[in-house]
Amino acid sequence: MHTVVVGTSGVTASDVLAVARGGARVELSEEAVAALAAAREIVDALAAKPDPVYGVSTGFGALATRHISPELRAQLQRNIVRSHAAGMGPAVEREVVRALMFLRLKTVCSGHTGVRPEVAQTMADLLNAGITPVVHEYGSLGCSGDLAPLSHCALALMGEGDAEGPDGVVRPAAELLAAHGIQPVELREKEGLALLNGTDGMLGMLVMALADLERLYRSADVTAALSLEGLLGTDKVLAPELHAIRPHPGQAASAANMLAVLKGSGLTGHHQDDAPRVQDAYSVRCAPQVAGAGRDTMTHARLVADRELASAVDNPVVLPDGRVESNGNFHGAPVAYVLDFLAIAAADLGSIAERRTDRLLDKNRSHGLPPFLADDAGVDSGLMIAQYTQAALVSELKRLAVPASADSIPSSAMQEDHVSMGWSAARKLRTAVDNLTRVIAIELYAATRAVELREGLTPAPASQAVIDAVREAGVQGPGPDRFLAPDLAAADAFVRDGRLLAAVEKVTGPLQ
C-alpha cells in the first residue's frame, strides 16, 4: 500500500487524494517528530509561568479573558472539544473526513502548534486503521476554520462520540479504538484548541473538487466535439492561430482537445444543407472560450490550494523564536473565494452543454436530425425528457453558483464578527460537481445518438471510439422509446469513472 510521509513543510494535493480516496497509510517523518517535541517544550514552559497565554492558560473566543488555573487546564481542553462538537444534519462523506483529519495532521506536524508527538501519532493511527469519525453537514462558519467538523474528529481521538469502522459500520469511537489497539489521548494545554482551528475541511473538499473538475473539463471538450459533429458544425473555429491572438491558456487547451477529437471527421463543415449557416451558434462556436475560462479559474484555485497545503493554520502559533502569538490565519476567505469561483464556472460549463443538447433535439435548429432524436417522432418522444432532466440540473447549478463567501454572519458574542462560510462553499461545490457530471453525461448520450443518426457520414476515429465504448457500457443507441433512466445512469457512470476519457485518449493520446 502507498505510504504518505508527513513532514514539517506541508503536503501535496496528490498526498491528500491518496489518503482521502486511496486509503494510503500515513507516517510521521523524523523531522516532524522533532519539531513537535521542540514546540511542545515551548508550550510547557509557558504553561508553567503565571502570565496568561491565549490557548494555553486562558479560555477561548469571547471567553479568552479568563485565566485558567493549572488544575483545570486538562478539563478546559476536553471541554472545548466536547462543546464544539456540535454539528447537526447528515454525516458527510468518508473521503471528506479523511481529508479533514489528514490536513489537520499536516498542520500539527509543522511544529507550530505545540501538540505532543503522541497526539499526532494517534491521528495517524486512526487514519491507518480506517476509523472515520462521524462529522455532520452543518456546524462550520469557516472561521475559526472548520471548528465543529474538526471537533468531531478530535472527539474520536479522545475515545468519545461515534465513528465509522473500516467495515463501514458506525460504532462508538471507544470500541473502535480498543479494537485496533489505539489508546485514547488525554489532551493537555493548547492541544484541544490546536486540533480544532483550521481550514482543513474546506481545503480537502477544494483539492478533491479540483481533481474531479480536471476530469470533467476534459470530458466536456469531448462531448462538445461530439455535439459539433452531430450538428454538422465547422471545426475551423478551433484553429490554433485563432486562439493564439487571444492568449488565454485554458481556451487554447480546450480548442486543441476538441480538434484532437475531431481529427479525421467526415461530419464537420457541412454548411450547405437546407438551412445554410455562415457561423455556428455560440454554444458550439464558443465552447473553448467558456470551458477555457473555467480551466483558467481552476489554475488560480490550484495556486490557492497549493499555498494552503503548505501552510500551518492554527491560533495561537508557536514561532521559531519561542514566541506564541495570536493571529487570524484560520480565516477561510482565500479558500472560500475560489470554492465559489469554481461553482460559478461549473454552472456555466453545464449551461453551455445543455444549450448544445437542446439544439441537437430541436428539428428547427439541428440541421436535419429527427425531432428529439426520436425513432418515430410523435409515437416516440425520444430524448425530450432527458433534456428536461438536464435543464433541471443546470438550474440547480445556477442556484449553487450563488456565493457563500459573500454571506458573513457574526458569532461568539461578536468576537468572531466576520466569517468566511468556506465550509458551506465547499459543500455546495461538491453538489455542483456531482450535477455537472450528470449534465455532461446527458450531452454525451444525445451527441452520440445524433452522430449515429447521420447516416452516410463517417465520424472522427476518436468519436467512433467513444460511441463503441459507451455502447459496450450499456448505453443504447438510436431506436424506439425505452426506459431512459438506466441509460442515463450508465452514461453518468461512464463519465464519472473516466471511461469516456480512456476511450478517447486511446486514439488521441493524452488530452490537455
Coordinates of C-alpha atoms in Angstrom, one line a residue:
M1 CA 0.0 0.0 0.0
H2 CA 1.2 3.5 -0.8
T3 CA 2.5 5.5 2.2
V4 CA 2.4 9.2 2.6
V5 CA 5.1 10.7 4.9
V6 CA 4.1 13.9 6.6
G7 CA 6.9 16.4 7.4
T8 CA 7.1 19.9 8.5
S9 CA 6.7 21.7 5.2
G10 CA 3.1 20.7 4.2
V11 CA 1.7 18.2 1.8
T12 CA 0.7 18.0 -1.8
A13 CA -2.7 17.6 -3.5
S14 CA -1.7 14.1 -4.6
D15 CA -1.0 13.3 -0.9
V16 CA -4.5 14.4 0.1
L17 CA -6.1 12.3 -2.7
A18 CA -4.0 9.3 -1.8
V19 CA -5.1 9.4 1.8
A20 CA -8.7 10.6 1.4
R21 CA -9.6 8.4 -1.6
G22 CA -6.9 5.8 -1.9
G23 CA -6.6 4.8 1.7
A24 CA -2.9 5.4 1.7
R25 CA -1.0 4.9 5.0
V26 CA 0.3 7.9 6.9
E27 CA 3.7 8.1 8.6
L28 CA 5.4 11.0 10.5
S29 CA 8.8 11.9 9.4
E30 CA 11.7 12.1 12.0
E31 CA 11.8 15.8 11.2
A32 CA 8.2 16.3 12.1
V33 CA 8.5 14.3 15.4
A34 CA 11.5 16.5 16.4
A35 CA 9.6 19.7 15.5
L36 CA 6.6 18.6 17.5
A37 CA 8.7 17.9 20.6
A38 CA 10.6 21.2 20.3
A39 CA 7.3 23.2 20.0
R40 CA 5.8 21.3 22.9
E41 CA 8.7 22.3 25.2
I42 CA 7.9 25.9 24.5
V43 CA 4.2 25.4 25.4
D44 CA 5.1 23.5 28.6
A45 CA 7.4 26.4 29.6
L46 CA 4.7 29.0 29.0
A47 CA 2.2 26.9 30.9
A48 CA 4.4 26.8 33.9
K49 CA 4.5 30.7 34.1
P50 CA 1.9 32.8 35.9
D51 CA 1.3 35.0 32.9
P52 CA -1.8 34.1 30.9
V53 CA -1.2 32.9 27.3
Y54 CA -4.2 32.5 24.9
G55 CA -5.0 28.9 24.2
V56 CA -2.5 27.7 26.8
S57 CA -3.9 29.2 30.1
T58 CA -7.0 31.1 29.1
G59 CA -10.5 30.5 27.8
F60 CA -11.3 30.7 24.1
G61 CA -13.0 33.2 21.8
A62 CA -15.2 35.7 23.7
L63 CA -14.1 33.9 26.9
A64 CA -10.4 34.5 26.4
T65 CA -10.1 37.0 29.2
R66 CA -10.4 34.3 31.9
H67 CA -7.1 32.9 33.2
I68 CA -7.4 29.2 33.8
S69 CA -5.5 27.6 36.8
P70 CA -3.2 24.6 36.1
E71 CA -5.5 22.1 37.7
L72 CA -8.4 23.0 35.3
R73 CA -6.4 23.1 32.1
A74 CA -6.8 19.4 31.0
Q75 CA -10.5 19.8 31.7
L76 CA -10.5 23.0 29.6
Q77 CA -9.1 21.2 26.6
R78 CA -11.5 18.3 26.9
N79 CA -14.4 20.8 27.3
I80 CA -13.5 22.7 24.2
V81 CA -13.7 19.6 22.1
R82 CA -16.9 18.3 23.6
S83 CA -18.7 21.7 23.4
H84 CA -17.5 22.4 19.9
A85 CA -18.6 19.0 18.6
A86 CA -22.0 20.5 17.9
G87 CA -22.6 19.6 14.3
M88 CA -26.0 18.6 13.0
G89 CA -27.5 17.0 9.9
P90 CA -26.4 14.1 7.7
A91 CA -22.9 12.6 8.1
V92 CA -20.5 13.9 5.4
E93 CA -18.7 11.6 3.1
R94 CA -15.8 9.4 4.3
E95 CA -13.4 10.9 1.9
V96 CA -14.1 14.4 3.2
V97 CA -13.5 13.3 6.8
R98 CA -10.2 11.5 5.9
A99 CA -9.0 14.7 4.1
L100 CA -10.0 16.8 7.1
M101 CA -8.1 14.6 9.5
F102 CA -5.0 14.3 7.3
L103 CA -4.8 18.1 6.7
R104 CA -5.1 18.8 10.4
L105 CA -2.3 16.3 11.0
K106 CA -0.3 18.2 8.3
T107 CA -0.6 21.5 10.3
V108 CA 0.1 19.7 13.6
C109 CA 3.3 18.3 12.1
S110 CA 4.5 21.7 11.1
G111 CA 5.9 22.3 14.6
H112 CA 3.9 25.5 15.0
T113 CA 1.0 24.1 17.1
G114 CA 2.6 22.8 20.3
V115 CA 0.9 19.5 20.1
R116 CA 2.8 16.5 21.6
P117 CA 4.2 13.9 19.2
E118 CA 2.0 11.2 20.7
V119 CA -1.2 13.1 19.8
A120 CA 0.0 13.4 16.2
Q121 CA 0.8 9.7 16.1
T122 CA -2.7 8.8 17.3
M123 CA -4.1 10.9 14.5
A124 CA -2.1 8.9 12.0
D125 CA -3.1 5.7 13.8
L126 CA -6.8 6.5 13.3
L127 CA -6.3 7.1 9.6
N128 CA -4.3 3.9 9.1
A129 CA -6.9 1.9 11.0
G130 CA -9.6 3.2 8.7
I131 CA -11.5 4.8 11.6
T132 CA -13.6 7.7 10.3
P133 CA -15.3 10.0 12.9
V134 CA -18.9 10.9 12.2
V135 CA -18.8 14.6 11.0
H136 CA -22.1 16.3 10.3
E137 CA -23.1 18.6 7.5
Y138 CA -23.8 21.7 9.5
G139 CA -21.7 23.5 12.1
S140 CA -18.9 25.3 10.4
L141 CA -18.8 29.0 9.6
G142 CA -15.3 28.8 8.1
C143 CA -13.8 30.9 10.9
S144 CA -12.1 30.0 13.1
G145 CA -11.7 27.4 10.4
D146 CA -13.9 24.3 10.4
L147 CA -14.5 24.2 14.2
A148 CA -17.4 21.8 14.6
P149 CA -16.2 19.3 11.9
L150 CA -12.7 19.2 13.4
S151 CA -14.1 18.9 16.9
H152 CA -16.0 15.7 16.0
C153 CA -12.6 14.3 14.8
A154 CA -10.9 15.4 18.0
L155 CA -13.6 13.8 20.0
A156 CA -12.9 10.4 18.4
L157 CA -9.2 10.8 19.4
M158 CA -10.4 11.1 22.9
G159 CA -12.4 7.9 22.6
E160 CA -15.7 9.7 22.6
G161 CA -18.5 10.1 20.1
D162 CA -19.2 7.9 17.1
A163 CA -17.0 6.8 14.2
E164 CA -17.3 4.5 11.2
G165 CA -15.0 1.5 11.2
P166 CA -13.2 0.1 8.1
D167 CA -16.2 -2.1 7.6
G168 CA -18.5 0.9 7.1
V169 CA -20.4 0.2 10.4
V170 CA -20.8 3.2 12.8
R171 CA -19.9 2.3 16.4
P172 CA -18.8 4.2 19.5
A173 CA -15.3 5.5 18.9
A174 CA -14.1 4.0 22.2
E175 CA -15.0 0.5 20.9
L176 CA -13.2 1.1 17.5
L177 CA -10.1 2.4 19.2
A178 CA -9.9 -0.5 21.6
A179 CA -10.5 -3.0 18.7
H180 CA -7.4 -1.6 16.9
G181 CA -5.2 -1.2 20.0
I182 CA -5.3 2.6 19.9
Q183 CA -5.1 4.4 23.3
P184 CA -7.4 7.5 23.5
V185 CA -5.5 10.7 24.0
E186 CA -5.5 12.8 27.2
L187 CA -5.3 16.4 26.0
R188 CA -3.0 18.9 27.6
E189 CA -2.6 22.6 27.3
K190 CA -3.4 24.1 23.9
E191 CA -3.9 20.7 22.3
G192 CA -7.7 20.8 22.2
L193 CA -7.6 24.2 20.5
A194 CA -4.9 23.1 18.1
L195 CA -7.0 20.2 16.9
L196 CA -10.0 22.5 16.0
N197 CA -8.5 25.6 14.5
G198 CA -8.1 25.1 10.7
T199 CA -9.4 25.3 7.2
D200 CA -8.9 21.6 6.7
G201 CA -12.4 20.6 5.7
M202 CA -12.9 23.3 3.1
L203 CA -9.3 22.7 1.8
G204 CA -9.8 19.0 1.5
M205 CA -13.0 19.5 -0.5
L206 CA -11.3 22.0 -2.7
V207 CA -8.5 19.6 -3.6
M208 CA -10.9 16.8 -4.4
A209 CA -13.2 19.1 -6.4
L210 CA -10.2 20.2 -8.5
A211 CA -9.3 16.6 -9.3
D212 CA -12.9 15.9 -10.3
L213 CA -13.2 19.1 -12.4
E214 CA -10.0 18.4 -14.2
R215 CA -11.6 15.2 -15.5
L216 CA -14.9 16.9 -16.2
Y217 CA -13.4 19.8 -18.2
R218 CA -11.6 17.4 -20.5
S219 CA -14.8 15.3 -20.7
A220 CA -16.8 18.4 -21.7
D221 CA -14.3 19.1 -24.5
V222 CA -15.1 15.6 -25.8
T223 CA -18.9 16.0 -25.6
A224 CA -18.7 19.5 -27.2
A225 CA -16.8 18.0 -30.1
L226 CA -19.3 15.2 -30.5
S227 CA -22.1 17.8 -30.5
L228 CA -20.3 19.8 -33.1
E229 CA -20.2 16.7 -35.3
G230 CA -23.8 15.9 -34.6
L231 CA -24.8 19.4 -35.7
L232 CA -22.6 19.3 -38.8
G233 CA -20.6 22.2 -37.4
T234 CA -17.3 23.6 -38.6
D235 CA -14.0 22.9 -36.8
K236 CA -12.3 25.9 -38.4
V237 CA -13.1 28.0 -35.3
L238 CA -10.8 25.7 -33.3
A239 CA -7.6 26.6 -35.3
P240 CA -4.7 27.3 -33.0
E241 CA -3.8 30.6 -34.8
L242 CA -7.3 32.0 -33.9
H243 CA -6.8 31.2 -30.2
A244 CA -3.2 32.5 -30.2
I245 CA -4.4 36.0 -30.7
R246 CA -6.4 35.8 -27.5
P247 CA -3.9 34.1 -25.4
H248 CA -5.9 32.6 -22.5
P249 CA -4.2 29.2 -21.8
G250 CA -7.3 27.4 -20.9
Q251 CA -9.1 28.4 -24.1
A252 CA -6.2 27.2 -26.2
A253 CA -6.1 23.9 -24.4
S254 CA -9.8 23.3 -24.8
A255 CA -9.7 24.1 -28.5
A256 CA -6.8 21.8 -29.0
N257 CA -8.6 19.0 -27.3
M258 CA -11.7 19.5 -29.5
L259 CA -9.5 19.5 -32.6
A260 CA -7.8 16.3 -31.5
V261 CA -11.2 14.6 -31.0
L262 CA -12.4 15.8 -34.4
K263 CA -9.4 14.8 -36.4
G264 CA -10.5 12.8 -39.5
S265 CA -14.2 13.6 -39.1
G266 CA -16.4 13.4 -42.1
L267 CA -19.2 15.3 -40.4
T268 CA -17.6 18.8 -39.9
G269 CA -18.1 21.7 -42.2
H270 CA -21.4 20.7 -43.8
H271 CA -23.0 24.1 -44.0
Q272 CA -24.5 23.6 -47.4
D273 CA -27.7 21.9 -46.1
D274 CA -31.4 23.1 -46.2
A275 CA -30.6 25.8 -43.7
P276 CA -27.2 27.3 -44.7
R277 CA -25.1 28.8 -41.9
V278 CA -22.3 31.3 -42.0
Q279 CA -21.5 30.6 -38.4
D280 CA -22.4 28.0 -35.8
A281 CA -24.3 29.0 -32.7
Y282 CA -22.4 30.4 -29.7
S283 CA -22.9 27.2 -27.7
V284 CA -20.9 25.4 -30.4
R285 CA -18.6 28.1 -31.6
C286 CA -17.7 29.5 -28.2
A287 CA -17.2 26.1 -26.4
P288 CA -13.4 26.7 -26.0
Q289 CA -13.9 30.2 -24.7
V290 CA -16.3 29.1 -21.9
A291 CA -14.5 25.9 -21.0
G292 CA -11.2 27.7 -21.2
A293 CA -12.3 30.4 -18.7
G294 CA -13.2 27.6 -16.3
R295 CA -9.9 26.0 -16.8
D296 CA -8.1 29.2 -16.0
T297 CA -10.2 29.6 -12.9
M298 CA -9.1 26.2 -11.9
T299 CA -5.4 27.2 -12.3
H300 CA -6.0 30.1 -9.9
A301 CA -7.8 27.8 -7.5
R302 CA -4.8 25.3 -7.6
L303 CA -2.5 28.1 -6.7
V304 CA -4.6 29.0 -3.6
A305 CA -4.8 25.3 -2.7
D306 CA -1.1 24.8 -3.0
R307 CA -0.4 27.7 -0.8
E308 CA -2.9 26.5 1.8
L309 CA -1.4 23.0 1.6
A310 CA 2.0 24.5 2.6
S311 CA 0.5 26.5 5.4
A312 CA 0.3 26.0 9.2
V313 CA -3.1 27.1 10.2
D314 CA -3.6 27.5 13.9
N315 CA -4.2 30.1 16.6
P316 CA -2.1 30.8 18.5
V317 CA 1.0 29.6 16.8
V318 CA 4.5 28.7 18.1
L319 CA 7.2 30.7 16.3
P320 CA 10.8 29.6 15.8
D321 CA 12.0 32.2 18.2
G322 CA 9.9 30.8 21.0
R323 CA 7.0 33.2 20.9
V324 CA 3.4 32.0 21.0
E325 CA 1.4 34.6 19.1
S326 CA -2.3 35.0 18.3
N327 CA -3.2 35.6 14.6
G328 CA -6.0 35.4 12.1
N329 CA -4.6 32.7 9.8
F330 CA -7.6 30.4 10.4
H331 CA -9.9 32.7 8.4
G332 CA -11.1 30.8 5.4
A333 CA -11.6 33.7 2.9
P334 CA -8.8 32.6 0.5
V335 CA -10.2 29.1 0.1
A336 CA -13.9 30.2 0.3
Y337 CA -13.5 32.6 -2.6
V338 CA -12.1 30.0 -5.0
L339 CA -14.6 27.4 -4.0
D340 CA -17.3 29.9 -5.0
F341 CA -15.4 30.8 -8.2
L342 CA -15.4 27.1 -9.2
A343 CA -19.1 26.7 -8.6
I344 CA -19.7 29.7 -11.0
A345 CA -17.5 28.1 -13.6
A346 CA -19.2 24.7 -13.2
A347 CA -22.6 26.3 -13.6
D348 CA -21.6 28.0 -16.9
L349 CA -20.0 24.8 -18.3
G350 CA -23.2 22.9 -17.5
S351 CA -25.3 25.7 -19.0
I352 CA -23.5 25.7 -22.4
A353 CA -23.6 21.9 -22.5
E354 CA -27.4 22.0 -22.0
R355 CA -27.8 24.5 -24.8
R356 CA -25.9 22.2 -27.2
T357 CA -28.1 19.3 -26.1
D358 CA -31.3 21.3 -26.7
R359 CA -30.1 22.3 -30.2
L360 CA -29.5 18.6 -31.0
L361 CA -33.1 17.8 -30.1
D362 CA -34.8 20.7 -31.9
K363 CA -35.6 19.9 -35.5
N364 CA -35.6 23.6 -36.4
R365 CA -32.0 24.0 -35.3
S366 CA -30.4 20.6 -35.6
H367 CA -29.9 20.7 -39.4
G368 CA -31.7 17.6 -40.4
L369 CA -31.9 15.5 -37.3
P370 CA -35.3 14.0 -36.3
P371 CA -37.3 15.8 -33.6
F372 CA -35.9 14.9 -30.1
L373 CA -33.7 12.3 -31.9
A374 CA -36.8 10.1 -31.8
D375 CA -37.2 6.9 -33.9
D376 CA -40.8 7.8 -34.9
A377 CA -41.4 11.3 -33.7
G378 CA -44.9 11.6 -32.3
V379 CA -45.2 7.9 -31.5
D380 CA -41.8 8.2 -29.8
S381 CA -40.7 11.1 -27.6
G382 CA -37.0 10.4 -28.0
L383 CA -34.8 12.3 -25.6
M384 CA -37.3 15.1 -24.8
I385 CA -37.4 14.4 -21.1
A386 CA -33.7 13.7 -20.8
Q387 CA -33.2 17.3 -21.7
Y388 CA -35.8 18.3 -19.0
T389 CA -33.6 16.4 -16.5
Q390 CA -30.5 18.2 -17.8
A391 CA -32.3 21.6 -17.6
A392 CA -33.3 20.9 -14.0
L393 CA -29.7 20.0 -13.1
V394 CA -28.5 23.2 -14.8
S395 CA -31.0 25.3 -12.9
E396 CA -29.7 23.8 -9.7
L397 CA -26.1 24.5 -10.8
K398 CA -27.1 28.2 -11.2
R399 CA -28.5 28.3 -7.7
L400 CA -25.4 26.6 -6.3
A401 CA -23.3 29.3 -8.0
V402 CA -24.6 31.9 -5.6
P403 CA -21.5 32.7 -3.5
A404 CA -21.4 31.5 0.1
S405 CA -18.4 33.6 0.9
A406 CA -20.3 36.9 0.5
D407 CA -22.6 35.9 3.4
S408 CA -20.9 36.5 6.7
I409 CA -22.8 36.1 9.9
P410 CA -21.4 37.1 13.4
S411 CA -20.8 34.6 16.2
S412 CA -19.2 34.2 19.6
A413 CA -20.7 37.3 21.1
M414 CA -19.4 39.4 18.2
Q415 CA -15.8 38.3 18.8
E416 CA -15.9 36.4 15.6
D417 CA -17.8 39.1 13.7
H418 CA -16.7 38.3 10.2
V419 CA -16.6 34.7 8.9
S420 CA -15.8 33.1 5.6
M421 CA -18.6 30.4 5.1
G422 CA -15.9 28.4 3.4
W423 CA -17.3 25.0 4.5
S424 CA -20.7 26.0 3.0
A425 CA -19.0 27.0 -0.2
A426 CA -17.2 23.6 -0.3
R427 CA -20.3 21.6 0.4
K428 CA -22.3 23.3 -2.4
L429 CA -19.3 22.9 -4.8
R430 CA -19.4 19.1 -4.2
T431 CA -23.1 19.1 -5.2
A432 CA -22.3 21.2 -8.2
V433 CA -19.5 18.8 -9.4
D434 CA -21.9 15.9 -8.9
N435 CA -24.6 17.6 -11.0
L436 CA -22.2 18.8 -13.7
T437 CA -21.2 15.1 -14.2
R438 CA -24.8 14.3 -14.9
V439 CA -25.2 17.2 -17.3
I440 CA -22.1 16.1 -19.3
A441 CA -23.4 12.6 -19.4
I442 CA -26.7 13.7 -20.9
E443 CA -24.9 15.7 -23.6
L444 CA -22.8 12.6 -24.3
Y445 CA -26.0 10.5 -24.6
A446 CA -27.6 12.9 -27.0
A447 CA -24.5 13.7 -29.1
T448 CA -23.6 10.1 -29.6
R449 CA -27.1 9.3 -30.8
A450 CA -27.0 12.3 -33.1
V451 CA -23.7 11.3 -34.7
E452 CA -25.1 7.8 -35.3
L453 CA -28.2 9.2 -37.0
R454 CA -26.0 11.0 -39.6
E455 CA -26.1 8.0 -42.0
G456 CA -23.6 8.1 -44.8
L457 CA -21.2 10.4 -42.9
T458 CA -18.2 9.0 -41.0
P459 CA -17.4 10.4 -37.6
A460 CA -13.9 11.0 -36.4
P461 CA -12.0 7.9 -35.2
A462 CA -12.0 9.3 -31.6
S463 CA -15.7 9.9 -31.8
Q464 CA -16.3 6.4 -33.0
A465 CA -14.2 5.0 -30.2
V466 CA -16.4 6.8 -27.7
I467 CA -19.6 5.5 -29.4
D468 CA -18.3 2.0 -29.3
A469 CA -17.2 2.2 -25.7
V470 CA -20.4 3.8 -24.4
R471 CA -22.5 1.2 -26.2
E472 CA -20.4 -1.6 -24.6
A473 CA -21.1 0.2 -21.3
G474 CA -24.8 -0.4 -21.7
V475 CA -25.9 3.0 -23.1
Q476 CA -28.1 2.0 -26.0
G477 CA -28.1 3.8 -29.4
P478 CA -30.9 5.1 -31.6
G479 CA -34.2 3.2 -31.6
P480 CA -37.8 3.2 -30.3
D481 CA -38.6 4.7 -26.9
R482 CA -37.4 2.7 -23.9
F483 CA -36.9 3.2 -20.1
L484 CA -34.4 6.0 -20.2
A485 CA -33.2 6.3 -16.6
P486 CA -31.0 3.2 -16.8
D487 CA -29.3 4.5 -19.9
L488 CA -28.7 7.9 -18.3
A489 CA -27.3 6.2 -15.2
A490 CA -24.9 4.2 -17.3
A491 CA -23.8 7.3 -19.2
D492 CA -23.2 9.1 -15.9
A493 CA -21.0 6.2 -14.6
F494 CA -19.2 6.2 -18.0
V495 CA -18.2 9.9 -17.5
R496 CA -17.7 9.7 -13.7
D497 CA -15.3 6.8 -13.6
G498 CA -13.1 8.1 -16.5
R499 CA -14.0 5.5 -19.2
L500 CA -15.1 8.4 -21.5
L501 CA -11.6 9.9 -21.4
A502 CA -9.9 6.5 -21.6
A503 CA -11.8 5.7 -24.8
V504 CA -10.9 9.0 -26.4
E505 CA -7.3 9.0 -25.4
K506 CA -6.6 5.6 -26.9
V507 CA -7.0 7.4 -30.2
T508 CA -5.9 11.0 -29.5
G509 CA -3.2 10.4 -26.8
P510 CA -3.5 12.4 -23.6
L511 CA -5.8 15.4 -23.8
Q512 CA -4.7 18.7 -22.2

